PDB file of C-alpha atoms in Angstrom:
ATOM      1  CA  THR A   1      12.255  15.184  16.046  1.00 59.00           C
ATOM      2  CA  GLN A   2       9.989  15.497  18.767  1.00 66.00           C
ATOM      3  CA  LEU A   3      11.475  15.035  22.600  1.00 83.00           C
ATOM      4  CA  LEU A   4       9.063  12.838  25.128  1.00 92.00           C
ATOM      5  CA  GLU A   5      10.283  13.331  28.529  1.00 94.00           C
ATOM      6  CA  GLN A   6       9.421  11.140  31.047  1.00 95.00           C
ATOM      7  CA  SER A   7       8.835  11.289  35.254  1.00 96.00           C
ATOM      8  CA  PRO A   8       9.818  10.128  37.305  1.00 96.00           C
ATOM      9  CA  GLN A   9      13.207   9.293  36.107  1.00 95.00           C
ATOM     10  CA  PHE A  10      13.193   6.255  39.005  1.00 96.00           C
ATOM     11  CA  LEU A  11      10.421   4.924  41.570  1.00 97.00           C
ATOM     12  CA  SER A  12      10.727   2.548  44.129  1.00 97.00           C
ATOM     13  CA  ILE A  13       7.771   1.686  45.610  1.00 96.00           C
ATOM     14  CA  GLN A  14       6.463  -1.444  48.074  1.00 97.00           C
ATOM     15  CA  GLU A  15       4.447  -4.237  46.873  1.00 97.00           C
ATOM     16  CA  GLY A  16       0.821  -3.611  46.743  1.00 97.00           C
ATOM     17  CA  GLU A  17       1.340   0.143  46.296  1.00 97.00           C
ATOM     18  CA  ASN A  18      -0.283   2.490  43.214  1.00 98.00           C
ATOM     19  CA  LEU A  19       1.790   4.397  40.795  1.00 97.00           C
ATOM     20  CA  THR A  20       1.610   6.619  38.123  1.00 98.00           C
ATOM     21  CA  VAL A  21       4.180   7.230  35.493  1.00 98.00           C
ATOM     22  CA  TYR A  22       3.875   9.829  32.938  1.00 97.00           C
ATOM     23  CA  CYS A  23       5.071  11.002  29.495  1.00 97.00           C
ATOM     24  CA  ASN A  24       4.858  14.389  28.045  1.00 95.00           C
ATOM     25  CA  SER A  25       5.579  16.763  25.022  1.00 93.00           C
ATOM     26  CA  SER A  26       5.268  20.187  23.134  1.00 90.00           C
ATOM     27  CA  SER A  27       3.996  18.078  20.486  1.00 89.00           C
ATOM     28  CA  VAL A  28       1.100  16.641  19.300  1.00 90.00           C
ATOM     29  CA  PHE A  29       0.651  12.486  18.785  1.00 87.00           C
ATOM     30  CA  SER A  30      -0.516  10.689  16.310  1.00 86.00           C
ATOM     31  CA  SER A  31      -0.071   7.938  18.729  1.00 89.00           C
ATOM     32  CA  LEU A  32       1.765   6.913  21.828  1.00 93.00           C
ATOM     33  CA  GLN A  33       3.046   3.735  22.544  1.00 95.00           C
ATOM     34  CA  TRP A  34       4.188   2.299  26.042  1.00 97.00           C
ATOM     35  CA  TYR A  35       7.160  -0.605  26.678  1.00 97.00           C
ATOM     36  CA  ARG A  36       8.246  -2.145  28.999  1.00 97.00           C
ATOM     37  CA  GLN A  37      12.088  -3.313  29.030  1.00 96.00           C
ATOM     38  CA  GLU A  38      13.016  -6.706  31.196  1.00 94.00           C
ATOM     39  CA  PRO A  39      17.596  -6.391  32.182  1.00 89.00           C
ATOM     40  CA  GLY A  40      19.179  -7.995  29.261  1.00 90.00           C
ATOM     41  CA  GLU A  41      16.340  -8.224  26.931  1.00 94.00           C
ATOM     42  CA  GLY A  42      14.772  -6.282  24.640  1.00 96.00           C
ATOM     43  CA  PRO A  43      11.832  -3.694  24.866  1.00 96.00           C
ATOM     44  CA  VAL A  44       8.430  -5.291  24.598  1.00 97.00           C
ATOM     45  CA  LEU A  45       4.774  -3.154  23.792  1.00 95.00           C
ATOM     46  CA  LEU A  46       2.353  -3.133  26.133  1.00 96.00           C
ATOM     47  CA  VAL A  47      -0.098  -0.918  24.251  1.00 95.00           C
ATOM     48  CA  THR A  48      -0.946   1.792  21.526  1.00 92.00           C
ATOM     49  CA  VAL A  49      -3.295   4.211  21.785  1.00 93.00           C
ATOM     50  CA  VAL A  50      -4.265   6.756  19.287  1.00 89.00           C
ATOM     51  CA  THR A  51      -7.739   8.917  20.411  1.00 89.00           C
ATOM     52  CA  GLY A  52      -7.368  11.890  22.291  1.00 92.00           C
ATOM     53  CA  GLY A  53      -8.291  10.772  25.754  1.00 94.00           C
ATOM     54  CA  GLU A  54      -8.459   7.123  25.156  1.00 94.00           C
ATOM     55  CA  VAL A  55      -8.222   4.402  28.095  1.00 97.00           C
ATOM     56  CA  LYS A  56      -6.678   1.465  27.569  1.00 96.00           C
ATOM     57  CA  LYS A  57      -6.536  -1.452  30.386  1.00 97.00           C
ATOM     58  CA  LEU A  58      -3.937  -4.560  30.493  1.00 95.00           C
ATOM     59  CA  LYS A  59      -5.153  -6.206  33.741  1.00 96.00           C
ATOM     60  CA  ARG A  60      -3.525  -3.624  36.256  1.00 97.00           C
ATOM     61  CA  LEU A  61      -2.284  -1.306  34.117  1.00 97.00           C
ATOM     62  CA  THR A  62      -4.121   1.601  33.294  1.00 98.00           C
ATOM     63  CA  PHE A  63      -2.845   3.508  30.117  1.00 97.00           C
ATOM     64  CA  GLN A  64      -4.486   7.295  29.380  1.00 97.00           C
ATOM     65  CA  PHE A  65      -3.925   9.605  26.362  1.00 96.00           C
ATOM     66  CA  GLY A  66      -4.161  12.836  26.954  1.00 95.00           C
ATOM     67  CA  ASP A  67      -7.334  14.818  24.854  1.00 94.00           C
ATOM     68  CA  ALA A  68      -4.698  16.902  23.327  1.00 93.00           C
ATOM     69  CA  ARG A  69      -2.304  14.188  22.106  1.00 92.00           C
ATOM     70  CA  LYS A  70       0.671  15.326  23.969  1.00 93.00           C
ATOM     71  CA  ASP A  71       0.799  13.360  26.931  1.00 95.00           C
ATOM     72  CA  SER A  72       0.091   9.907  28.172  1.00 97.00           C
ATOM     73  CA  SER A  73       0.120   8.343  31.397  1.00 98.00           C
ATOM     74  CA  LEU A  74       0.359   4.563  33.006  1.00 98.00           C
ATOM     75  CA  HIS A  75      -1.278   4.095  35.942  1.00 98.00           C
ATOM     76  CA  ILE A  76      -0.122   0.638  38.281  1.00 98.00           C
ATOM     77  CA  THR A  77      -2.472  -1.100  40.760  1.00 98.00           C
ATOM     78  CA  ALA A  78      -1.446  -3.394  43.243  1.00 97.00           C
ATOM     79  CA  ALA A  79       2.517  -3.022  41.898  1.00 97.00           C
ATOM     80  CA  GLN A  80       3.561  -6.839  42.057  1.00 97.00           C
ATOM     81  CA  PRO A  81       7.058  -7.405  41.428  1.00 95.00           C
ATOM     82  CA  GLY A  82       6.762  -8.804  38.086  1.00 95.00           C
ATOM     83  CA  ASP A  83       6.189  -5.323  36.998  1.00 96.00           C
ATOM     84  CA  THR A  84       9.659  -4.164  37.803  1.00 96.00           C
ATOM     85  CA  GLY A  85      11.581  -2.644  34.672  1.00 96.00           C
ATOM     86  CA  LEU A  86      12.294  -0.252  32.650  1.00 96.00           C
ATOM     87  CA  TYR A  87       8.973   1.402  30.883  1.00 97.00           C
ATOM     88  CA  LEU A  88       9.578   3.753  27.986  1.00 97.00           C
ATOM     89  CA  CYS A  89       6.650   5.614  25.922  1.00 96.00           C
ATOM     90  CA  ALA A  90       7.526   6.416  22.121  1.00 94.00           C
ATOM     91  CA  ALA A  91       5.775   8.297  19.568  1.00 91.00           C
ATOM     92  CA  PRO A  92       6.081   8.728  15.710  1.00 87.00           C
ATOM     93  CA  ASN A  93       7.357  11.432  14.033  1.00 81.00           C
ATOM     94  CA  PHE A  94       5.125  12.875  11.649  1.00 74.00           C
ATOM     95  CA  GLY A  95       5.653  12.185   7.667  1.00 71.00           C
ATOM     96  CA  ASN A  96       7.714   9.590   8.416  1.00 75.00           C
ATOM     97  CA  GLU A  97       8.905   6.202   9.810  1.00 79.00           C
ATOM     98  CA  LYS A  98      10.640   7.325  12.714  1.00 87.00           C
ATOM     99  CA  LEU A  99      10.107   6.399  16.478  1.00 89.00           C
ATOM    100  CA  THR A 100      11.139   8.298  19.270  1.00 91.00           C
ATOM    101  CA  PHE A 101      11.314   6.659  22.996  1.00 94.00           C
ATOM    102  CA  GLY A 102      11.070   8.973  25.740  1.00 94.00           C
ATOM    103  CA  THR A 103      14.125   8.254  28.771  1.00 91.00           C
ATOM    104  CA  GLY A 104      11.936   5.532  30.434  1.00 94.00           C
ATOM    105  CA  THR A 105      11.233   5.605  34.221  1.00 96.00           C
ATOM    106  CA  ARG A 106      12.785   2.344  35.759  1.00 96.00           C
ATOM    107  CA  LEU A 107      10.377   0.810  38.455  1.00 97.00           C
ATOM    108  CA  THR A 108      11.177  -0.878  41.062  1.00 97.00           C
ATOM    109  CA  ILE A 109       8.663  -3.110  43.293  1.00 96.00           C
ATOM    110  CA  ILE A 110       9.958  -4.392  46.675  1.00 96.00           C
ATOM    111  CA  PRO A 111       8.608  -7.258  47.538  1.00 94.00           C
TER     112      PRO A 111
ATOM    113  CA  ASN B   1      10.412 -18.445  16.073  1.00 67.00           C
ATOM    114  CA  ALA B   2      13.203 -16.917  16.070  1.00 79.00           C
ATOM    115  CA  GLY B   3      12.058 -12.930  15.594  1.00 94.00           C
ATOM    116  CA  VAL B   4      14.774 -10.819  15.530  1.00 97.00           C
ATOM    117  CA  THR B   5      18.159 -12.211  16.291  1.00 97.00           C
ATOM    118  CA  GLN B   6      20.901  -9.773  17.047  1.00 97.00           C
ATOM    119  CA  THR B   7      24.927 -11.266  16.886  1.00 97.00           C
ATOM    120  CA  PRO B   8      27.229 -11.105  18.873  1.00 97.00           C
ATOM    121  CA  LYS B   9      25.809 -10.422  21.941  1.00 96.00           C
ATOM    122  CA  PHE B  10      28.750  -9.064  23.379  1.00 97.00           C
ATOM    123  CA  GLN B  11      32.185  -7.610  22.047  1.00 97.00           C
ATOM    124  CA  VAL B  12      34.894  -5.342  23.069  1.00 97.00           C
ATOM    125  CA  LEU B  13      36.679  -3.428  20.362  1.00 97.00           C
ATOM    126  CA  LYS B  14      40.105  -0.766  20.680  1.00 97.00           C
ATOM    127  CA  THR B  15      39.370   2.103  19.181  1.00 97.00           C
ATOM    128  CA  GLY B  16      39.988   2.878  15.383  1.00 97.00           C
ATOM    129  CA  GLN B  17      38.891  -0.933  14.660  1.00 97.00           C
ATOM    130  CA  SER B  18      35.574  -1.683  12.581  1.00 96.00           C
ATOM    131  CA  MET B  19      33.139  -4.109  12.826  1.00 96.00           C
ATOM    132  CA  THR B  20      29.181  -5.338  11.689  1.00 98.00           C
ATOM    133  CA  LEU B  21      26.498  -6.043  14.369  1.00 98.00           C
ATOM    134  CA  GLN B  22      24.573  -8.051  12.737  1.00 98.00           C
ATOM    135  CA  CYS B  23      20.275  -8.246  12.591  1.00 98.00           C
ATOM    136  CA  ALA B  24      18.638 -10.704  10.997  1.00 98.00           C
ATOM    137  CA  GLN B  25      14.680 -11.315  11.519  1.00 97.00           C
ATOM    138  CA  ASP B  26      12.351 -14.181  10.149  1.00 95.00           C
ATOM    139  CA  MET B  27       8.941 -12.404  10.077  1.00 93.00           C
ATOM    140  CA  ASN B  28       8.954 -10.659   6.444  1.00 91.00           C
ATOM    141  CA  HIS B  29       8.713  -7.432   8.001  1.00 91.00           C
ATOM    142  CA  GLU B  30       9.625  -4.644   5.939  1.00 90.00           C
ATOM    143  CA  TYR B  31      10.965  -2.087   8.679  1.00 91.00           C
ATOM    144  CA  MET B  32      13.667  -2.446  10.171  1.00 94.00           C
ATOM    145  CA  SER B  33      15.527  -0.127  12.501  1.00 95.00           C
ATOM    146  CA  TRP B  34      18.629   0.280  14.859  1.00 97.00           C
ATOM    147  CA  TYR B  35      19.095   2.185  18.174  1.00 97.00           C
ATOM    148  CA  ARG B  36      21.484   2.632  20.757  1.00 97.00           C
ATOM    149  CA  GLN B  37      20.478   2.725  24.327  1.00 96.00           C
ATOM    150  CA  ASP B  38      22.708   4.705  26.912  1.00 93.00           C
ATOM    151  CA  PRO B  39      21.964   5.239  30.420  1.00 85.00           C
ATOM    152  CA  GLY B  40      19.275   8.048  31.125  1.00 78.00           C
ATOM    153  CA  MET B  41      18.745   8.728  27.674  1.00 80.00           C
ATOM    154  CA  GLY B  42      16.311   5.822  26.501  1.00 85.00           C
ATOM    155  CA  LEU B  43      16.944   4.869  22.861  1.00 94.00           C
ATOM    156  CA  ARG B  44      18.263   6.950  20.130  1.00 95.00           C
ATOM    157  CA  LEU B  45      17.408   5.914  16.621  1.00 95.00           C
ATOM    158  CA  ILE B  46      20.648   5.749  14.373  1.00 97.00           C
ATOM    159  CA  HIS B  47      19.519   4.199  10.864  1.00 97.00           C
ATOM    160  CA  TYR B  48      16.358   2.706   9.776  1.00 94.00           C
ATOM    161  CA  SER B  49      15.313   1.128   6.592  1.00 93.00           C
ATOM    162  CA  VAL B  50      11.410   0.600   5.062  1.00 89.00           C
ATOM    163  CA  GLY B  51      12.599  -2.260   2.598  1.00 90.00           C
ATOM    164  CA  ALA B  52      15.053  -3.694   0.552  1.00 92.00           C
ATOM    165  CA  GLY B  53      17.406  -1.381  -1.041  1.00 94.00           C
ATOM    166  CA  ILE B  54      16.137   1.550   1.295  1.00 93.00           C
ATOM    167  CA  THR B  55      17.865   3.235   4.131  1.00 95.00           C
ATOM    168  CA  ASP B  56      17.679   6.437   5.950  1.00 93.00           C
ATOM    169  CA  GLN B  57      19.120   8.354   8.775  1.00 94.00           C
ATOM    170  CA  GLY B  58      17.920   8.637  12.334  1.00 93.00           C
ATOM    171  CA  GLU B  59      18.755  11.184  15.170  1.00 92.00           C
ATOM    172  CA  VAL B  60      22.020   9.849  15.708  1.00 95.00           C
ATOM    173  CA  PRO B  61      23.723   8.134  12.495  1.00 97.00           C
ATOM    174  CA  ASN B  62      27.276  10.119  12.821  1.00 96.00           C
ATOM    175  CA  GLY B  63      29.692   6.879  12.930  1.00 96.00           C
ATOM    176  CA  TYR B  64      27.698   4.320  11.877  1.00 97.00           C
ATOM    177  CA  ASN B  65      26.764   3.053   8.323  1.00 97.00           C
ATOM    178  CA  VAL B  66      23.733   0.594   7.624  1.00 98.00           C
ATOM    179  CA  SER B  67      22.665  -1.312   4.048  1.00 96.00           C
ATOM    180  CA  ARG B  68      19.324  -3.504   3.538  1.00 97.00           C
ATOM    181  CA  SER B  69      20.459  -5.864   0.391  1.00 96.00           C
ATOM    182  CA  THR B  70      17.721  -8.505   1.265  1.00 96.00           C
ATOM    183  CA  THR B  71      14.178  -8.135   3.412  1.00 94.00           C
ATOM    184  CA  GLU B  72      15.243 -10.493   6.464  1.00 96.00           C
ATOM    185  CA  ASP B  73      19.263  -8.723   7.285  1.00 97.00           C
ATOM    186  CA  PHE B  74      19.992  -4.829   8.150  1.00 98.00           C
ATOM    187  CA  PRO B  75      23.653  -5.245   9.300  1.00 98.00           C
ATOM    188  CA  LEU B  76      24.819  -1.704  11.254  1.00 98.00           C
ATOM    189  CA  ARG B  77      28.994  -0.673  10.376  1.00 98.00           C
ATOM    190  CA  LEU B  78      31.053   0.459  13.013  1.00 96.00           C
ATOM    191  CA  LEU B  79      33.626   2.496  10.438  1.00 92.00           C
ATOM    192  CA  SER B  80      36.186   3.220  13.187  1.00 96.00           C
ATOM    193  CA  ALA B  81      34.993   3.189  16.633  1.00 96.00           C
ATOM    194  CA  ALA B  82      35.136   5.142  19.117  1.00 97.00           C
ATOM    195  CA  PRO B  83      34.751   5.247  23.001  1.00 97.00           C
ATOM    196  CA  SER B  84      31.517   7.154  22.980  1.00 96.00           C
ATOM    197  CA  GLN B  85      30.258   4.377  20.332  1.00 97.00           C
ATOM    198  CA  THR B  86      30.510   2.171  23.578  1.00 97.00           C
ATOM    199  CA  SER B  87      26.481   1.417  24.451  1.00 97.00           C
ATOM    200  CA  VAL B  88      24.051  -1.132  24.158  1.00 97.00           C
ATOM    201  CA  TYR B  89      22.455  -1.788  20.439  1.00 98.00           C
ATOM    202  CA  PHE B  90      19.087  -2.973  19.400  1.00 98.00           C
ATOM    203  CA  CYS B  91      17.458  -3.849  16.176  1.00 98.00           C
ATOM    204  CA  ALA B  92      13.999  -3.796  15.626  1.00 96.00           C
ATOM    205  CA  SER B  93      11.699  -4.682  12.935  1.00 94.00           C
ATOM    206  CA  SER B  94       8.153  -3.968  12.345  1.00 91.00           C
ATOM    207  CA  TYR B  95       5.400  -4.647  10.023  1.00 84.00           C
ATOM    208  CA  SER B  96       5.442  -0.663   9.384  1.00 68.00           C
ATOM    209  CA  LEU B  97       1.815   0.232   9.585  1.00 59.00           C
ATOM    210  CA  ARG B  98       2.011   3.815   8.717  1.00 63.00           C
ATOM    211  CA  VAL B  99      -1.554   5.394   9.493  1.00 53.00           C
ATOM    212  CA  ARG B 100      -1.619   9.022   7.936  1.00 51.00           C
ATOM    213  CA  THR B 101       1.014  11.375   9.463  1.00 52.00           C
ATOM    214  CA  GLY B 102       3.200   8.309  11.588  1.00 61.00           C
ATOM    215  CA  PHE B 103       4.237   5.679  12.148  1.00 65.00           C
ATOM    216  CA  THR B 104       2.228   2.885  14.436  1.00 75.00           C
ATOM    217  CA  GLY B 105       3.486  -0.425  13.843  1.00 83.00           C
ATOM    218  CA  GLU B 106       4.290  -2.746  16.903  1.00 89.00           C
ATOM    219  CA  LEU B 107       8.266  -2.710  17.162  1.00 92.00           C
ATOM    220  CA  PHE B 108       9.887  -6.131  17.903  1.00 95.00           C
ATOM    221  CA  PHE B 109      13.475  -6.120  19.099  1.00 97.00           C
ATOM    222  CA  GLY B 110      16.203  -8.367  19.368  1.00 97.00           C
ATOM    223  CA  GLU B 111      17.644  -9.142  22.587  1.00 96.00           C
ATOM    224  CA  GLY B 112      20.363  -6.582  22.236  1.00 96.00           C
ATOM    225  CA  SER B 113      24.357  -6.325  21.593  1.00 97.00           C
ATOM    226  CA  ARG B 114      26.876  -5.015  24.179  1.00 97.00           C
ATOM    227  CA  LEU B 115      29.561  -2.659  22.689  1.00 97.00           C
ATOM    228  CA  THR B 116      32.528  -1.497  24.462  1.00 97.00           C
ATOM    229  CA  VAL B 117      35.374   0.902  22.891  1.00 97.00           C
ATOM    230  CA  LEU B 118      38.178   1.303  24.484  1.00 96.00           C
TER     231      LEU B 118
END
């Protein structure tokens, strides 16, 4: 099972600031997903990236897949309190139907 | 649209007791899975199923059993609860899109079941 390391583990910033969180592994991924989880709920898919170097934008969120497909980043521009939550990256294991999740980044946006 | 439904939402057990966490989905998804979530450890896969009658182990299967007799239901059984099984459990389902070397289908999660073992 491949390991996905996310950093930072916790991040607390003021509303309006920009931030970047990271997902790294020593393994090469065929694809990578980002989920957001709010308190008391299950995670919800934000995006799937499948091509090395791929950049996807979702309003103020920008997702990038590393060229070597070993890492990914999530950049949020002008953070808002509604962005508060646990951000999880996830990647499939080669040859089976297991999806491995990272340890998560807990983001708090202070109004 | 119900999506993925988990019951119960909260449960307290004593060490050694057994129980079943129920999971049902109404999206006709072939793929279903169970994760546990503990502070600082993200989501860890317990068991998964790619269709009725087929199950397989995830990263942390010990102490848990599953079965998949129908497409809709995927119950998780704790045979003899231990304090180490105190956690929040999530059931998730997907269309099971397998693309060459991996699984890239979107997982749809239930709201979770919080289990405390005393």
